């Protein structure tokens, strides 16, 4: 397969267009989320929550936060690992959820093995949580029992937050899900009560589909990158190979975005907007060194 030769301007336009930030605005919230594949949830809201900012930057004044609330309430959109995703996309994650549980019985490297061991050590608490949700859910985490025998240890803000950490692993196991929110509190319930019914997509097929959709949303991305626990920045071997003038290495590009006309517009972006989320990509393609210092050490 021929390798596409792109200027930096070409690459920038592909990235902006893929993120629905060019002159042609989308027409509705579901169109935006299905194309971008996600809206990131973050409690910081100096102006507005990030999910609303991302939607507004695409849709403009036609967007109302009530639309997002309604889509989450009727579960057209669902929250999974701090990302709002189309409800139908849950089928792409269920095989991984089943595999996480099986993988516990095998050999796992690094931090994954320590997570497995911690969940095993607190299996009684996991069962207590399932029992409480089964009889009384949906519930906020503070109303769930903390019967953990081994506390969660961390140098960060999650230290000793046993129930919330166990819930996150139970999400990865496909046992619990976020059923909604009450104020700023997440409400937890048994996953079968929240997730839509439907066939499970096999793991390899699901991974390729997720990579294809991520590349369509990013336009241009690396085939390989650092491991990310929630949403990768790389896309594997989907799309077609490309090189960008003045940038080392090869990229993968969505061929449907090549050679397309482009018109720009001004847009205000959330710090978590996917156009700028990958800081290295921003430097390489846009020559813009963007750091969110709130997550950096004081030095």
Short mmCIF file of C-alpha atoms in Angstrom, two decimals:
data_model
loop_
_atom_site.label_atom_id
_atom_site.label_comp_id
_atom_site.label_asym_id
_atom_site.label_seq_id
_atom_site.Cartn_x
_atom_site.Cartn_y
_atom_site.Cartn_z
CA UNK A 1 0.00 0.00 0.00
CA UNK A 2 1.33 3.43 -0.95
CA UNK A 3 2.26 5.77 1.90
CA UNK A 4 0.42 9.10 1.79
CA UNK A 5 2.66 12.17 1.82
CA UNK A 6 1.09 14.95 3.91
CA UNK A 7 2.17 18.46 4.75
CA UNK A 8 1.63 19.66 8.30
CA UNK A 9 -1.18 21.83 7.00
CA UNK A 10 -2.81 18.75 5.44
CA UNK A 11 -2.48 16.84 8.72
CA UNK A 12 -3.90 19.71 10.76
CA UNK A 13 -6.91 20.07 8.51
CA UNK A 14 -7.55 16.32 8.66
CA UNK A 15 -7.43 16.41 12.47
CA UNK A 16 -9.72 19.44 12.75
CA UNK A 17 -12.22 18.11 10.24
CA UNK A 18 -12.30 14.67 11.90
CA UNK A 19 -13.15 16.32 15.22
CA UNK A 20 -16.11 18.18 13.67
CA UNK A 21 -14.40 21.54 14.24
CA UNK A 22 -14.25 22.76 10.64
CA UNK A 23 -16.74 25.14 9.08
CA UNK A 24 -19.46 22.52 8.62
CA UNK A 25 -21.27 22.06 11.93
CA UNK A 26 -23.05 18.79 12.80
CA UNK A 27 -26.78 18.99 13.44
CA UNK A 28 -27.40 17.10 16.69
CA UNK A 29 -25.88 15.81 19.91
CA UNK A 30 -26.19 12.10 19.07
CA UNK A 31 -24.50 12.68 15.72
CA UNK A 32 -21.62 14.35 17.57
CA UNK A 33 -21.18 11.62 20.21
CA UNK A 34 -21.51 8.77 17.74
CA UNK A 35 -18.85 10.34 15.52
CA UNK A 36 -16.45 11.36 18.31
CA UNK A 37 -17.23 8.04 20.11
CA UNK A 38 -17.09 9.73 23.53
CA UNK A 39 -17.48 12.80 25.68
CA UNK A 40 -15.14 12.87 28.67
CA UNK A 41 -16.72 13.36 32.09
CA UNK A 42 -14.86 15.67 34.45
CA UNK A 43 -16.20 17.36 37.60
CA UNK A 44 -14.25 20.57 36.96
CA UNK A 45 -16.73 23.17 35.77
CA UNK A 46 -15.25 26.67 36.02
CA UNK A 47 -17.42 27.60 33.03
CA UNK A 48 -19.29 24.38 32.30
CA UNK A 49 -18.55 20.63 32.51
CA UNK A 50 -16.17 19.41 29.81
CA UNK A 51 -18.81 17.22 28.14
CA UNK A 52 -21.04 20.27 27.63
CA UNK A 53 -18.11 22.36 26.38
CA UNK A 54 -17.17 19.74 23.78
CA UNK A 55 -20.75 19.44 22.57
CA UNK A 56 -21.21 23.22 22.47
CA UNK A 57 -17.98 23.77 20.51
CA UNK A 58 -19.39 21.49 17.77
CA UNK A 59 -23.06 22.48 17.82
CA UNK A 60 -22.95 26.11 18.92
CA UNK A 61 -25.97 27.93 20.30
CA UNK A 62 -28.34 25.13 19.22
CA UNK A 63 -26.93 22.92 21.99
CA UNK A 64 -28.52 22.75 25.43
CA UNK A 65 -27.11 20.75 28.38
CA UNK A 66 -30.65 19.46 28.88
CA UNK A 67 -30.14 17.39 25.70
CA UNK A 68 -27.24 15.53 27.31
CA UNK A 69 -29.18 15.02 30.54
CA UNK A 70 -32.12 13.59 28.59
CA UNK A 71 -29.93 11.24 26.53
CA UNK A 72 -28.29 9.92 29.71
CA UNK A 73 -31.66 9.54 31.42
CA UNK A 74 -33.13 7.44 28.62
CA UNK A 75 -29.76 5.66 28.20
CA UNK A 76 -29.29 6.54 24.58
CA UNK A 77 -25.92 7.59 25.99
CA UNK A 78 -24.19 5.74 28.84
CA UNK A 79 -21.30 6.52 31.16
CA UNK A 80 -18.45 4.03 31.13
CA UNK A 81 -15.14 4.73 32.91
CA UNK A 82 -15.64 8.50 33.00
CA UNK A 83 -16.58 8.58 29.30
CA UNK A 84 -20.06 9.16 27.89
CA UNK A 85 -20.54 6.79 24.97
CA UNK A 86 -23.41 5.76 22.68
CA UNK A 87 -25.47 3.04 24.33
CA UNK A 88 -25.03 0.73 21.36
CA UNK A 89 -21.23 0.88 21.76
CA UNK A 90 -21.37 -1.14 24.99
CA UNK A 91 -21.41 -4.25 22.80
CA UNK A 92 -17.80 -3.38 21.87
CA UNK A 93 -16.63 -3.60 25.50
CA UNK A 94 -18.48 -6.60 26.89
CA UNK A 95 -16.02 -9.20 25.63
CA UNK A 96 -13.20 -7.33 27.39
CA UNK A 97 -15.28 -7.28 30.57
CA UNK A 98 -15.70 -11.05 30.44
CA UNK A 99 -12.00 -11.50 29.66
CA UNK A 100 -10.93 -9.35 32.63
CA UNK A 101 -12.55 -11.85 34.95
CA UNK A 102 -10.96 -14.82 33.20
CA UNK A 103 -7.60 -13.06 33.05
CA UNK A 104 -7.54 -12.93 36.83
CA UNK A 105 -6.74 -16.63 36.82
CA UNK A 106 -3.76 -16.19 34.51
CA UNK A 107 -0.50 -14.31 34.71
CA UNK A 108 -0.79 -10.54 34.34
CA UNK A 109 2.11 -8.09 34.19
CA UNK A 110 2.76 -5.04 36.37
CA UNK A 111 -0.09 -2.96 37.75
CA UNK A 112 -2.74 -5.28 36.32
CA UNK A 113 -1.54 -8.14 38.50
CA UNK A 114 -1.63 -5.93 41.60
CA UNK A 115 -5.19 -4.88 40.77
CA UNK A 116 -6.22 -8.51 40.32
CA UNK A 117 -4.69 -9.45 43.65
CA UNK A 118 -6.37 -6.55 45.46
CA UNK A 119 -9.80 -7.48 44.08
CA UNK A 120 -9.23 -11.10 45.08
CA UNK A 121 -8.29 -10.06 48.61
CA UNK A 122 -11.53 -8.10 48.92
CA UNK A 123 -13.89 -10.53 47.23
CA UNK A 124 -16.21 -10.55 50.25
CA UNK A 125 -16.70 -6.80 49.93
CA UNK A 126 -17.37 -7.18 46.21
CA UNK A 127 -20.13 -9.69 46.99
CA UNK A 128 -21.53 -7.40 49.71
CA UNK A 129 -21.77 -4.56 47.19
CA UNK A 130 -23.52 -6.76 44.63
CA UNK A 131 -25.99 -7.91 47.28
CA UNK A 132 -26.76 -4.34 48.40
CA UNK A 133 -27.22 -3.09 44.84
CA UNK A 134 -29.36 -6.10 43.99
CA UNK A 135 -31.76 -5.32 46.82
CA UNK A 136 -31.64 -1.50 46.98
CA UNK A 137 -29.90 -0.02 43.91
CA UNK A 138 -29.26 2.39 42.34
CA UNK A 139 -27.17 3.87 45.17
CA UNK A 140 -24.31 6.36 45.58
CA UNK A 141 -21.00 4.86 46.69
CA UNK A 142 -21.29 6.28 50.22
CA UNK A 143 -24.31 4.03 50.82
CA UNK A 144 -22.41 0.87 49.89
CA UNK A 145 -20.65 -1.26 52.52
CA UNK A 146 -16.90 -0.99 52.98
CA UNK A 147 -15.96 -4.44 54.25
CA UNK A 148 -12.58 -4.50 52.50
CA UNK A 149 -9.95 -6.48 54.38
CA UNK A 150 -7.09 -4.87 52.48
CA UNK A 151 -7.31 -1.08 52.02
CA UNK A 152 -6.51 0.55 48.69
CA UNK A 153 -3.11 2.22 48.88
CA UNK A 154 -2.14 5.08 46.61
CA UNK A 155 0.11 8.14 46.74
CA UNK A 156 -2.73 10.12 45.15
CA UNK A 157 -6.24 11.18 46.10
CA UNK A 158 -7.65 7.63 45.83
CA UNK A 159 -5.75 6.39 48.90
CA UNK A 160 -8.06 4.36 51.17
CA UNK A 161 -11.07 5.00 48.91
CA UNK A 162 -11.86 1.32 48.99
CA UNK A 163 -15.44 1.25 47.74
CA UNK A 164 -14.95 3.64 44.81
CA UNK A 165 -11.84 1.79 43.66
CA UNK A 166 -13.55 -1.59 43.93
CA UNK A 167 -16.51 -0.24 41.96
CA UNK A 168 -14.17 0.83 39.15
CA UNK A 169 -12.79 -2.70 38.90
CA UNK A 170 -16.30 -4.13 39.05
CA UNK A 171 -17.13 -1.95 36.04
CA UNK A 172 -14.20 -3.54 34.20
CA UNK A 173 -15.58 -6.96 35.16
CA UNK A 174 -19.02 -6.03 33.76
CA UNK A 175 -20.73 -6.39 37.15
CA UNK A 176 -21.83 -2.83 37.96
CA UNK A 177 -22.56 0.30 35.95
CA UNK A 178 -23.41 3.94 36.46
CA UNK A 179 -27.19 4.21 36.30
CA UNK A 180 -27.32 8.01 36.50
CA UNK A 181 -26.39 10.90 38.77
CA UNK A 182 -27.96 12.65 41.70
CA UNK A 183 -26.42 16.09 41.84
CA UNK A 184 -22.74 15.36 41.36
CA UNK A 185 -22.92 11.85 42.80
CA UNK A 186 -22.78 8.80 40.58
CA UNK A 187 -25.53 6.25 41.16
CA UNK A 188 -24.42 2.63 40.88
CA UNK A 189 -26.49 -0.39 39.93
CA UNK A 190 -26.09 -3.92 38.62
CA UNK A 191 -24.83 -3.79 35.04
CA UNK A 192 -27.60 -5.98 33.53
CA UNK A 193 -30.15 -3.39 34.70
CA UNK A 194 -28.28 -0.58 32.93
CA UNK A 195 -26.63 -1.93 29.80
CA UNK A 196 -28.70 -2.71 26.71
CA UNK A 197 -29.27 -6.30 25.71
CA UNK A 198 -27.59 -7.46 22.55
CA UNK A 199 -24.97 -9.82 21.18
CA UNK A 200 -21.41 -9.52 22.45
CA UNK A 201 -18.91 -8.59 19.75
CA UNK A 202 -15.86 -10.92 19.84
CA UNK A 203 -12.74 -9.28 21.33
CA UNK A 204 -10.62 -9.07 18.16
CA UNK A 205 -13.50 -7.72 16.09
CA UNK A 206 -14.45 -5.27 18.83
CA UNK A 207 -10.87 -3.99 19.12
CA UNK A 208 -10.63 -3.39 15.38
CA UNK A 209 -13.99 -1.62 15.32
CA UNK A 210 -12.97 0.62 18.21
CA UNK A 211 -9.70 1.42 16.43
CA UNK A 212 -11.53 2.21 13.19
CA UNK A 213 -13.97 4.51 14.95
CA UNK A 214 -11.18 6.19 16.93
CA UNK A 215 -9.25 6.89 13.73
CA UNK A 216 -12.36 8.30 12.09
CA UNK A 217 -12.74 10.63 15.08
CA UNK A 218 -9.07 11.66 15.17
CA UNK A 219 -8.40 11.66 11.44
CA UNK A 220 -4.71 10.96 11.88
CA UNK A 221 -3.01 9.05 14.70
CA UNK A 222 -0.05 6.84 15.53
CA UNK A 223 -0.35 3.07 15.14
CA UNK A 224 1.30 2.54 18.53
CA UNK A 225 1.50 4.67 21.64
CA UNK A 226 1.82 4.57 25.43
CA UNK A 227 -0.69 2.36 27.22
CA UNK A 228 -3.75 4.26 28.39
CA UNK A 229 -6.08 2.73 30.94
CA UNK A 230 -9.33 4.10 29.49
CA UNK A 231 -9.12 5.49 25.96
CA UNK A 232 -6.00 4.88 23.83
CA UNK A 233 -4.54 7.54 21.56
CA UNK A 234 -3.23 4.99 19.04
CA UNK A 235 -5.20 3.03 16.45
CA UNK A 236 -3.25 -0.08 15.46
CA UNK A 237 -3.13 -0.93 11.76
CA UNK A 238 -6.49 0.45 10.65
CA UNK A 239 -6.65 3.18 8.01
CA UNK A 240 -3.75 3.79 5.65
CA UNK A 241 -0.08 4.69 6.28
CA UNK A 242 1.07 8.30 6.02
CA UNK A 243 4.07 10.47 6.73
CA UNK A 244 3.90 14.13 7.69
CA UNK A 245 6.48 16.57 6.36
CA UNK A 246 8.98 17.48 9.08
CA UNK A 247 7.67 14.91 11.59
CA UNK A 248 9.48 11.68 12.38
CA UNK A 249 7.81 8.31 11.98
CA UNK A 250 4.69 7.06 10.27
CA UNK A 251 1.03 7.69 10.99
CA UNK A 252 -2.30 6.09 10.17
CA UNK A 253 -4.81 8.26 8.36
CA UNK A 254 -8.51 7.91 7.61
CA UNK A 255 -8.52 7.78 3.78
CA UNK A 256 -12.02 9.27 3.58
CA UNK A 257 -10.59 12.57 4.83
CA UNK A 258 -7.86 12.86 2.22
CA UNK A 259 -8.20 15.51 -0.46
CA UNK A 260 -11.39 16.97 1.00
CA UNK A 261 -12.17 20.70 0.78
CA UNK A 262 -11.66 22.58 4.03
CA UNK A 263 -13.15 25.67 5.60
CA UNK A 264 -12.22 26.73 9.11
CA UNK A 265 -13.89 28.58 11.97
CA UNK A 266 -13.02 29.79 15.46
CA UNK A 267 -13.77 27.45 18.35
CA UNK A 268 -13.24 27.48 22.11
CA UNK A 269 -11.99 24.12 23.37
CA UNK A 270 -12.23 22.28 26.67
CA UNK A 271 -8.82 21.29 28.10
CA UNK A 272 -10.01 17.69 27.63
CA UNK A 273 -11.07 18.16 24.00
CA UNK A 274 -9.79 15.25 21.91
CA UNK A 275 -8.22 17.59 19.36
CA UNK A 276 -5.69 18.68 21.99
CA UNK A 277 -5.85 15.76 24.44
CA UNK A 278 -2.72 14.05 23.09
CA UNK A 279 -0.06 16.65 23.99
CA UNK A 280 2.71 15.01 21.94
CA UNK A 281 0.49 14.94 18.86
CA UNK A 282 -0.22 18.65 19.35
CA UNK A 283 3.50 19.42 19.34
CA UNK A 284 4.19 17.24 16.31
CA UNK A 285 1.30 18.37 14.11
CA UNK A 286 0.47 21.86 15.35
CA UNK A 287 3.80 22.98 16.85
CA UNK A 288 1.90 23.84 20.03
CA UNK A 289 3.25 22.73 23.43
CA UNK A 290 0.12 22.53 25.59
CA UNK A 291 0.39 21.51 29.25
CA UNK A 292 -2.43 21.38 31.77
CA UNK A 293 -0.43 22.36 34.85
CA UNK A 294 -3.04 21.40 37.43
CA UNK A 295 -1.92 17.78 36.91
CA UNK A 296 1.81 18.55 37.15
CA UNK A 297 4.05 18.66 40.23
CA UNK A 298 4.56 22.17 41.59
CA UNK A 299 8.21 22.21 40.46
#
